[in-house]
Short mmCIF file of C-alpha atoms in Angstrom, two decimals:
data_model
loop_
_atom_site.label_atom_id
_atom_site.label_comp_id
_atom_site.label_asym_id
_atom_site.label_seq_id
_atom_site.Cartn_x
_atom_site.Cartn_y
_atom_site.Cartn_z
CA MET A 3 0.00 -0.26 0.17
CA THR A 4 1.61 3.23 -1.00
CA GLU A 5 0.63 6.80 -1.39
CA GLN A 6 2.16 10.02 -2.98
CA PRO A 7 5.66 11.19 -1.93
CA THR A 8 5.05 13.00 1.49
CA SER A 9 7.86 14.49 3.75
CA SER A 10 9.83 12.32 6.18
CA ARG A 11 7.81 12.05 9.52
CA PRO A 12 8.77 13.95 12.68
CA LEU A 13 11.16 11.40 14.81
CA LEU A 14 9.08 10.41 17.90
CA SER A 15 10.86 11.20 21.43
CA VAL A 16 11.47 7.46 22.00
CA GLU A 17 13.13 7.50 18.18
CA LEU A 18 15.48 10.58 19.35
CA LEU A 19 16.42 8.91 22.65
CA THR A 20 17.36 5.31 21.55
CA SER A 21 19.39 6.24 18.42
CA ARG A 22 21.02 9.12 21.08
CA ALA A 23 21.53 6.99 23.26
CA LEU A 24 23.00 3.84 20.63
CA ARG A 25 25.28 6.30 19.51
CA THR A 26 27.22 7.56 22.81
CA GLY A 27 27.48 3.75 23.32
CA VAL A 28 28.74 2.71 19.95
CA TRP A 29 31.44 5.52 19.54
CA GLY A 30 32.31 5.76 23.30
CA SER A 31 33.03 1.82 23.03
CA VAL A 32 35.10 2.40 19.71
CA THR A 33 36.96 5.37 21.42
CA LEU A 34 37.72 2.61 24.58
CA PHE A 35 38.93 -0.15 21.91
CA ILE A 36 41.15 2.21 19.88
CA ALA A 37 42.52 3.47 22.71
CA GLY A 38 43.18 0.03 24.55
CA LEU A 39 44.75 -1.62 21.48
CA ILE A 40 46.91 1.54 21.38
CA GLY A 41 47.86 1.18 24.84
CA THR A 42 48.09 -2.35 24.75
CA TRP A 43 50.53 -2.72 21.96
CA TRP A 44 52.76 0.69 21.99
CA PHE A 45 52.97 1.10 25.97
CA PRO A 46 53.02 -2.52 26.91
CA PHE A 47 54.35 -2.00 30.19
CA ALA A 48 51.09 0.50 30.77
CA THR A 49 48.13 -1.48 32.80
CA SER A 50 45.66 1.13 31.09
CA GLY A 51 45.47 -0.34 27.75
CA PRO A 52 43.47 -3.63 28.91
CA ARG A 53 41.55 -1.64 31.32
CA LEU A 54 40.09 0.77 28.22
CA LEU A 55 39.44 -2.88 26.19
CA TYR A 56 37.69 -4.15 29.40
CA ALA A 57 35.54 -0.35 29.82
CA GLY A 58 34.85 -0.77 26.23
CA VAL A 59 33.57 -4.27 26.95
CA VAL A 60 31.05 -2.90 29.78
CA LEU A 61 29.79 0.08 27.58
CA LEU A 62 28.99 -1.73 24.60
CA ILE A 63 27.31 -4.79 26.79
CA GLY A 64 25.73 -1.70 28.47
CA THR A 65 24.46 0.02 25.88
CA PRO A 66 21.12 -2.12 24.57
CA PHE A 67 20.39 -1.63 28.66
CA LEU A 68 20.80 2.10 28.35
CA ARG A 69 18.26 1.73 25.35
CA VAL A 70 15.27 0.40 26.96
CA LEU A 71 16.13 2.40 29.76
CA LEU A 72 15.31 5.26 27.61
CA ALA A 73 12.72 4.24 25.78
CA ILE A 74 10.10 3.94 29.00
CA VAL A 75 11.65 7.87 29.19
CA GLY A 76 10.70 8.13 25.62
CA PHE A 77 7.23 6.47 25.61
CA SER A 78 6.39 8.13 29.03
CA MET A 79 7.02 11.40 27.28
CA GLU A 80 4.66 10.74 24.44
CA ARG A 81 2.15 9.08 27.14
CA ASP A 82 1.90 5.57 25.48
CA TRP A 83 1.27 4.41 29.17
CA THR A 84 1.23 0.50 27.23
CA PHE A 85 4.54 0.45 25.64
CA VAL A 86 5.88 1.90 29.26
CA ILE A 87 5.29 -0.70 30.61
CA VAL A 88 6.21 -3.14 27.65
CA SER A 89 9.57 -1.79 27.83
CA LEU A 90 9.40 -2.36 31.19
CA VAL A 91 9.11 -5.94 31.43
CA VAL A 92 11.80 -5.93 28.92
CA PHE A 93 14.39 -3.88 31.55
CA LEU A 94 13.17 -5.65 33.99
CA MET A 95 14.31 -8.92 32.20
CA LEU A 96 17.69 -7.98 31.29
CA LEU A 97 18.23 -7.11 35.19
CA GLY A 98 17.08 -10.15 36.21
CA GLU A 99 19.63 -11.65 33.66
CA LEU A 100 22.62 -9.58 34.90
CA ILE A 101 21.68 -10.43 38.51
CA TYR A 102 21.46 -14.17 38.03
CA ALA A 103 25.30 -13.48 36.23
CA LEU A 104 26.52 -12.03 39.12
CA ILE A 105 24.88 -14.46 41.79
CA PHE A 106 24.79 -17.71 40.51
CA LEU A 107 27.96 -17.70 37.72
CA MET B 284 48.16 -13.29 21.86
CA THR B 285 50.59 -11.52 19.66
CA PHE B 286 50.20 -8.42 17.71
CA SER B 287 49.41 -10.37 13.91
CA THR B 288 46.51 -12.27 15.93
CA THR B 289 45.39 -8.56 16.80
CA LEU B 290 45.86 -7.95 13.15
CA LEU B 291 44.05 -11.47 11.98
CA LEU B 292 41.44 -10.83 14.52
CA PHE B 293 40.69 -7.42 13.18
CA PHE B 294 41.17 -8.07 9.34
CA GLY B 295 38.36 -11.53 9.87
CA GLY B 296 36.33 -8.87 11.37
CA ILE B 297 36.19 -6.59 8.49
CA VAL B 298 35.75 -9.54 5.66
CA THR B 299 33.23 -11.78 7.69
CA GLY B 300 31.40 -8.41 8.46
CA THR B 301 31.35 -7.37 4.91
CA ILE B 302 29.87 -10.71 3.91
CA GLY B 303 26.94 -10.61 6.78
CA ALA B 304 26.17 -7.11 5.74
CA MET B 305 26.07 -7.76 2.11
CA LEU B 306 23.38 -10.49 2.55
CA GLY B 307 21.68 -8.86 5.36
CA LEU B 308 22.51 -11.94 7.42
CA GLY B 309 24.59 -10.00 10.39
CA GLY B 310 28.30 -11.37 10.63
CA GLY B 311 28.15 -13.92 13.29
CA VAL B 312 27.14 -17.22 11.02
CA PHE B 313 30.77 -16.53 9.02
CA LEU B 314 32.73 -15.23 12.04
CA ILE B 315 32.66 -18.27 14.28
CA PRO B 316 33.39 -20.74 11.66
CA PHE B 317 36.70 -18.20 10.94
CA LEU B 318 37.02 -18.03 15.18
CA VAL B 319 37.38 -22.26 15.61
CA MET B 320 38.56 -22.93 12.00
CA VAL B 321 41.41 -20.22 11.22
CA LEU B 322 42.29 -19.27 15.03
CA GLY B 323 41.12 -22.58 16.67
CA LEU B 324 39.16 -20.33 19.17
CA PRO B 325 36.97 -22.60 21.92
CA MET B 326 33.73 -22.75 20.59
CA HIS B 327 32.40 -20.57 23.75
CA GLN B 328 35.04 -17.98 23.54
CA ALA B 329 34.04 -17.97 19.64
CA ILE B 330 30.41 -17.64 20.61
CA ALA B 331 30.79 -14.51 22.98
CA THR B 332 33.12 -12.77 20.76
CA SER B 333 30.47 -12.77 17.95
CA ILE B 334 28.20 -11.45 20.54
CA LEU B 335 29.56 -8.31 20.60
CA ALA B 336 30.39 -8.06 17.38
CA VAL B 337 26.36 -8.35 17.32
CA ILE B 338 25.76 -6.06 19.41
CA ALA B 339 27.86 -3.15 18.15
CA THR B 340 26.58 -3.51 14.18
CA SER B 341 23.05 -3.85 15.18
CA SER B 342 23.54 -0.64 17.72
CA ALA B 343 25.80 1.20 14.84
CA GLY B 344 22.73 0.10 12.11
CA ALA B 345 20.20 1.03 14.68
CA VAL B 346 21.53 4.63 14.76
CA MET B 347 20.71 4.85 10.76
CA ASN B 348 17.80 3.17 10.73
CA LEU B 349 15.92 4.68 13.69
CA GLU B 350 17.08 8.44 12.17
CA ARG B 351 15.59 7.44 8.69
CA GLY B 352 12.39 6.73 10.57
CA MET B 353 12.53 2.82 9.24
CA VAL B 354 12.38 0.92 12.81
CA ASN B 355 8.55 -0.03 13.86
CA ILE B 356 9.93 0.59 17.16
CA ARG B 357 6.44 -0.15 19.46
CA LEU B 358 6.64 -3.71 17.38
CA GLY B 359 10.52 -3.80 18.24
CA MET B 360 9.61 -3.70 22.00
CA LEU B 361 6.91 -6.16 21.88
CA LEU B 362 8.77 -9.10 20.21
CA GLU B 363 11.94 -8.51 22.46
CA THR B 364 9.67 -9.58 25.43
CA THR B 365 10.11 -13.18 24.24
CA THR B 366 13.05 -12.85 22.15
CA VAL B 367 15.38 -11.62 25.65
CA ALA B 368 13.63 -14.88 27.09
CA GLY B 369 14.61 -16.86 24.40
CA ALA B 370 18.24 -15.79 24.16
CA MET B 371 18.27 -15.78 28.47
CA PHE B 372 17.38 -18.93 28.42
CA GLY B 373 20.06 -20.40 25.18
CA GLY B 374 23.05 -18.36 26.92
CA ILE B 375 22.34 -20.15 30.15
CA THR B 376 21.87 -23.26 28.57
CA ALA B 377 25.11 -22.86 26.54
CA ASN B 378 26.99 -22.36 29.60
CA TYR B 379 26.25 -25.94 30.64
CA LEU B 380 27.23 -27.97 27.50
CA SER B 381 30.50 -28.89 26.36
CA GLY B 382 32.15 -27.02 23.28
CA GLU B 383 31.80 -30.39 21.60
CA THR B 384 27.72 -30.08 21.62
CA LEU B 385 27.73 -26.42 20.79
CA ARG B 386 30.25 -26.95 17.57
CA GLN B 387 27.55 -29.89 16.35
CA ILE B 388 24.26 -27.95 17.20
CA PHE B 389 26.24 -24.91 15.23
CA ALA B 390 27.09 -27.17 12.23
CA GLY B 391 22.77 -27.63 12.54
CA LEU B 392 22.00 -24.08 12.39
CA LEU B 393 24.55 -23.72 9.61
CA PHE B 394 22.57 -26.20 7.35
CA VAL B 395 19.34 -24.11 8.04
CA VAL B 396 20.88 -20.83 7.41
CA SER B 397 22.24 -22.52 4.13
CA ALA B 398 18.94 -24.25 3.15
CA LEU B 399 17.16 -20.78 4.29
CA MET B 400 19.74 -18.77 1.64
CA PHE B 401 18.70 -21.39 -0.97
CA TRP B 402 15.11 -20.40 -0.59
CA LYS B 403 15.28 -16.81 -0.27
CA THR B 404 16.46 -16.61 -4.04
CA ARG B 405 13.85 -17.96 -5.04
CA GLN B 406 11.15 -15.67 -3.15
CA ALA B 407 9.25 -13.15 -5.09
CA PRO B 408 8.39 -9.58 -3.56
CA ARG B 409 5.23 -10.10 -1.35
CA GLU B 410 2.40 -7.47 -1.12
CA HIS B 411 2.32 -5.95 2.25
CA SER B 412 -0.55 -6.16 4.67
CA ALA B 413 -2.85 -3.09 4.88
CA ASP B 414 -2.50 -0.09 7.03
CA GLU B 415 -4.70 -1.02 10.09
CA GLY B 416 -4.05 -2.52 13.70
CA LEU B 417 -1.65 -1.23 16.62
CA LEU B 418 1.13 -1.89 15.42
CA ARG B 419 0.85 -0.69 12.13
CA GLY B 420 3.95 2.09 11.28
CA GLY B 421 5.44 3.86 7.78
CA TYR B 422 8.36 4.71 6.59
CA THR B 423 9.57 7.18 3.23
CA ASP B 424 11.07 4.71 1.09
CA ASP B 425 14.01 6.39 -0.21
CA ALA B 426 14.64 4.38 -3.42
CA THR B 427 11.01 5.33 -4.88
CA GLN B 428 10.88 8.78 -2.28
CA GLN B 429 6.72 7.16 -1.73
CA ALA B 430 5.69 7.44 2.05
CA VAL B 431 4.52 3.36 2.73
CA ARG B 432 2.29 2.19 5.36
CA TYR B 433 1.49 -0.81 6.64
CA GLY B 434 -0.44 -2.84 8.96
CA VAL B 435 1.48 -6.34 11.07
CA ARG B 436 -0.73 -9.85 11.45
CA ARG B 437 -0.08 -12.46 13.18
CA ILE B 438 1.84 -10.80 16.29
CA PRO B 439 1.34 -13.53 18.51
CA VAL B 440 2.95 -16.21 15.93
CA ILE B 441 5.65 -13.77 15.12
CA MET B 442 6.39 -13.60 19.11
CA GLY B 443 7.12 -17.07 19.20
CA VAL B 444 9.05 -16.97 15.88
CA SER B 445 11.43 -14.55 18.30
CA LEU B 446 11.73 -16.68 21.11
CA VAL B 447 13.01 -19.44 19.00
CA ALA B 448 15.31 -16.85 17.47
CA GLY B 449 16.48 -15.20 20.60
CA ASN B 450 16.98 -18.66 22.03
CA ILE B 451 19.54 -19.44 19.04
CA SER B 452 21.24 -16.28 19.60
CA GLY B 453 21.65 -16.60 22.95
CA LEU B 454 22.70 -20.46 22.63
CA LEU B 455 24.74 -19.62 19.37
CA GLY B 456 26.03 -16.13 19.04
CA ILE B 457 24.24 -14.82 15.63
CA GLY B 458 21.82 -12.52 15.60
CA GLY B 459 18.85 -14.32 14.68
CA GLY B 460 17.55 -11.77 11.68
CA ILE B 461 17.57 -14.80 9.21
CA PHE B 462 14.72 -15.71 11.38
CA LYS B 463 12.71 -12.90 11.96
CA VAL B 464 12.72 -11.18 8.76
CA PRO B 465 10.72 -13.76 7.09
CA ALA B 466 8.31 -14.37 10.37
CA MET B 467 7.74 -10.67 9.86
CA THR B 468 7.22 -10.52 6.30
CA LEU B 469 5.58 -13.73 5.32
CA LEU B 470 3.77 -13.78 8.15
CA GLY B 471 3.18 -10.04 9.70
CA GLY B 472 2.85 -8.79 5.99
CA MET B 473 5.45 -6.41 6.43
CA PRO B 474 7.57 -4.69 3.79
CA MET B 475 11.14 -6.13 4.04
CA LYS B 476 13.03 -2.64 4.45
CA ALA B 477 11.08 -2.03 7.61
CA ALA B 478 11.29 -5.72 8.98
CA THR B 479 15.03 -5.69 7.90
CA ALA B 480 15.57 -2.92 10.01
CA THR B 481 13.36 -3.47 13.44
CA SER B 482 14.91 -7.09 13.18
CA ASN B 483 18.39 -5.41 13.39
CA PHE B 484 17.00 -2.80 15.89
CA MET B 485 16.16 -5.50 18.38
CA ILE B 486 19.50 -7.56 17.69
CA GLY B 487 21.56 -5.49 20.02
CA VAL B 488 19.29 -6.05 23.08
CA THR B 489 18.78 -9.48 22.45
CA ALA B 490 22.85 -9.99 21.95
CA ALA B 491 23.31 -8.33 25.66
CA ALA B 492 20.60 -10.35 27.21
CA SER B 493 23.21 -12.92 26.97
CA ALA B 494 26.60 -10.97 26.59
CA PHE B 495 26.99 -10.75 30.50
CA ILE B 496 26.35 -14.37 30.93
CA TYR B 497 29.23 -15.28 28.41
CA PHE B 498 31.45 -12.69 30.41
CA VAL B 499 30.89 -13.02 33.73
CA ASN B 500 31.86 -16.66 32.52
CA GLY B 501 35.38 -15.53 31.26
CA HIS B 502 34.53 -16.10 27.76
CA MET B 503 34.73 -12.91 26.51
CA ASN B 504 38.52 -11.99 26.28
CA PRO B 505 38.56 -8.24 25.46
CA MET B 506 41.68 -8.86 23.77
CA ILE B 507 39.60 -11.02 21.59
CA ALA B 508 36.42 -9.33 21.51
CA ALA B 509 37.62 -5.77 20.88
CA PRO B 510 39.79 -6.06 17.70
CA THR B 511 37.33 -8.25 16.11
CA ALA B 512 34.15 -5.96 17.04
CA LEU B 513 36.07 -2.81 15.39
CA GLY B 514 36.54 -4.92 12.20
CA VAL B 515 33.23 -6.14 11.78
CA LEU B 516 31.55 -2.99 12.34
CA CYS B 517 33.85 -1.42 9.97
CA GLY B 518 32.92 -4.77 7.48
CA SER B 519 29.73 -4.01 8.21
CA PHE B 520 29.65 -0.19 6.88
CA LEU B 521 31.03 -1.65 3.82
CA GLY B 522 29.26 -4.44 3.41
CA ILE B 523 26.16 -2.38 3.22
CA ARG B 524 27.81 0.19 0.56
CA ILE B 525 28.92 -2.76 -1.65
CA GLY B 526 25.46 -4.24 -0.92
CA GLN B 527 24.04 -1.67 -2.82
CA LYS B 528 25.35 -1.26 -5.96
CA ILE B 529 25.30 -5.50 -6.70
CA LYS B 530 22.76 -7.79 -7.06
CA SER B 531 22.17 -10.21 -4.63
CA GLY B 532 20.71 -13.57 -6.33
CA ALA B 533 23.82 -14.50 -7.27
CA LEU B 534 26.17 -14.02 -4.27
CA THR B 535 23.51 -15.20 -1.92
CA LEU B 536 23.25 -18.59 -3.57
CA PHE B 537 27.34 -18.72 -3.76
CA PHE B 538 27.10 -17.90 0.04
CA ALA B 539 24.73 -20.58 0.68
CA VAL B 540 26.87 -23.33 -0.89
CA PHE B 541 29.88 -22.05 1.13
CA LEU B 542 28.04 -22.23 4.47
CA LEU B 543 27.14 -25.38 3.62
CA ILE B 544 30.49 -26.79 3.18
CA VAL B 545 31.32 -25.15 6.45
CA ALA B 546 28.61 -27.25 8.10
CA ILE B 547 29.70 -30.25 6.25
CA GLN B 548 33.55 -29.17 7.98
CA PHE B 549 32.10 -28.32 10.91
CA VAL B 550 30.48 -31.77 11.52
CA PHE B 551 33.25 -34.13 9.96
CA ARG B 552 36.29 -31.95 12.01
#
């Protein structure tokens, strides 16, 4: 089903917030990875290289968590309570998995 | 870990990421065989590395798709309730399985993915569903500059497929788009571009659901995962550009045969 050309629709609050969270997370972790690899191979006696790589991994894994959290905020701003609850369920499942990993593994 | 191994991981990531993005598959299906067969990594470590690369490429791709208004964010969030549950279960299960068992299951998956790729080359484009229902969406098609509006049918069935896709993702470290996209287009009646963008948007959260399990278990080595993720990320940007310029039918067929050979090698290795 297609219709005549229209201008692109404005982005919703939830789309803007999640895209900003993802952009920050990806470029932040890429920066940490590059700095960490340079630190590891060019300054092998410094301990900061592996630490930066470790921080990059944690930031990258944490980015989708942040994205879901900001989706809750975005849907709240749009007063879409159904999807506030859906996003909250996803966030609580991710949190449950994190707690399980930290306690039982 | 030597400097040459780091370079090999980076360039291996570029090659597998490029092929994955050209075929719309994500890098995992090609990355894991590379890590296991070329570099001799244990299966759990290869899966963990792939999961991190999947998070990177999905997140970067999602930024682009969100800003172009291609993602059906409500549908994506709803499907994440089942796909995250599946991925958590997959990640926990993988923890109790041996590397050999995971390798055999992965070989089985490669046969299925190869068959799906053969099947994909024979599919004609379909009409999408009418613009109705709670999860209807729309976007402006870049190629035609036309506004496309659609609805989504059979949502409970797609949620079921997402559960299975999430489980496979958590267990074997792939994105799962190869299962979710056909479910959204064939069962849900979504246009291919919206289905691919929505699936890609979901994949990062799905992968994160099992990532911490691998991370806490010590399977995710930052010295291996970081250069690989960087390589796959570069490769995915390259693959998207190349994919837009070449006809994908023959290419898909070629890599379907390639995956079949890799699957046989995985079984008999």
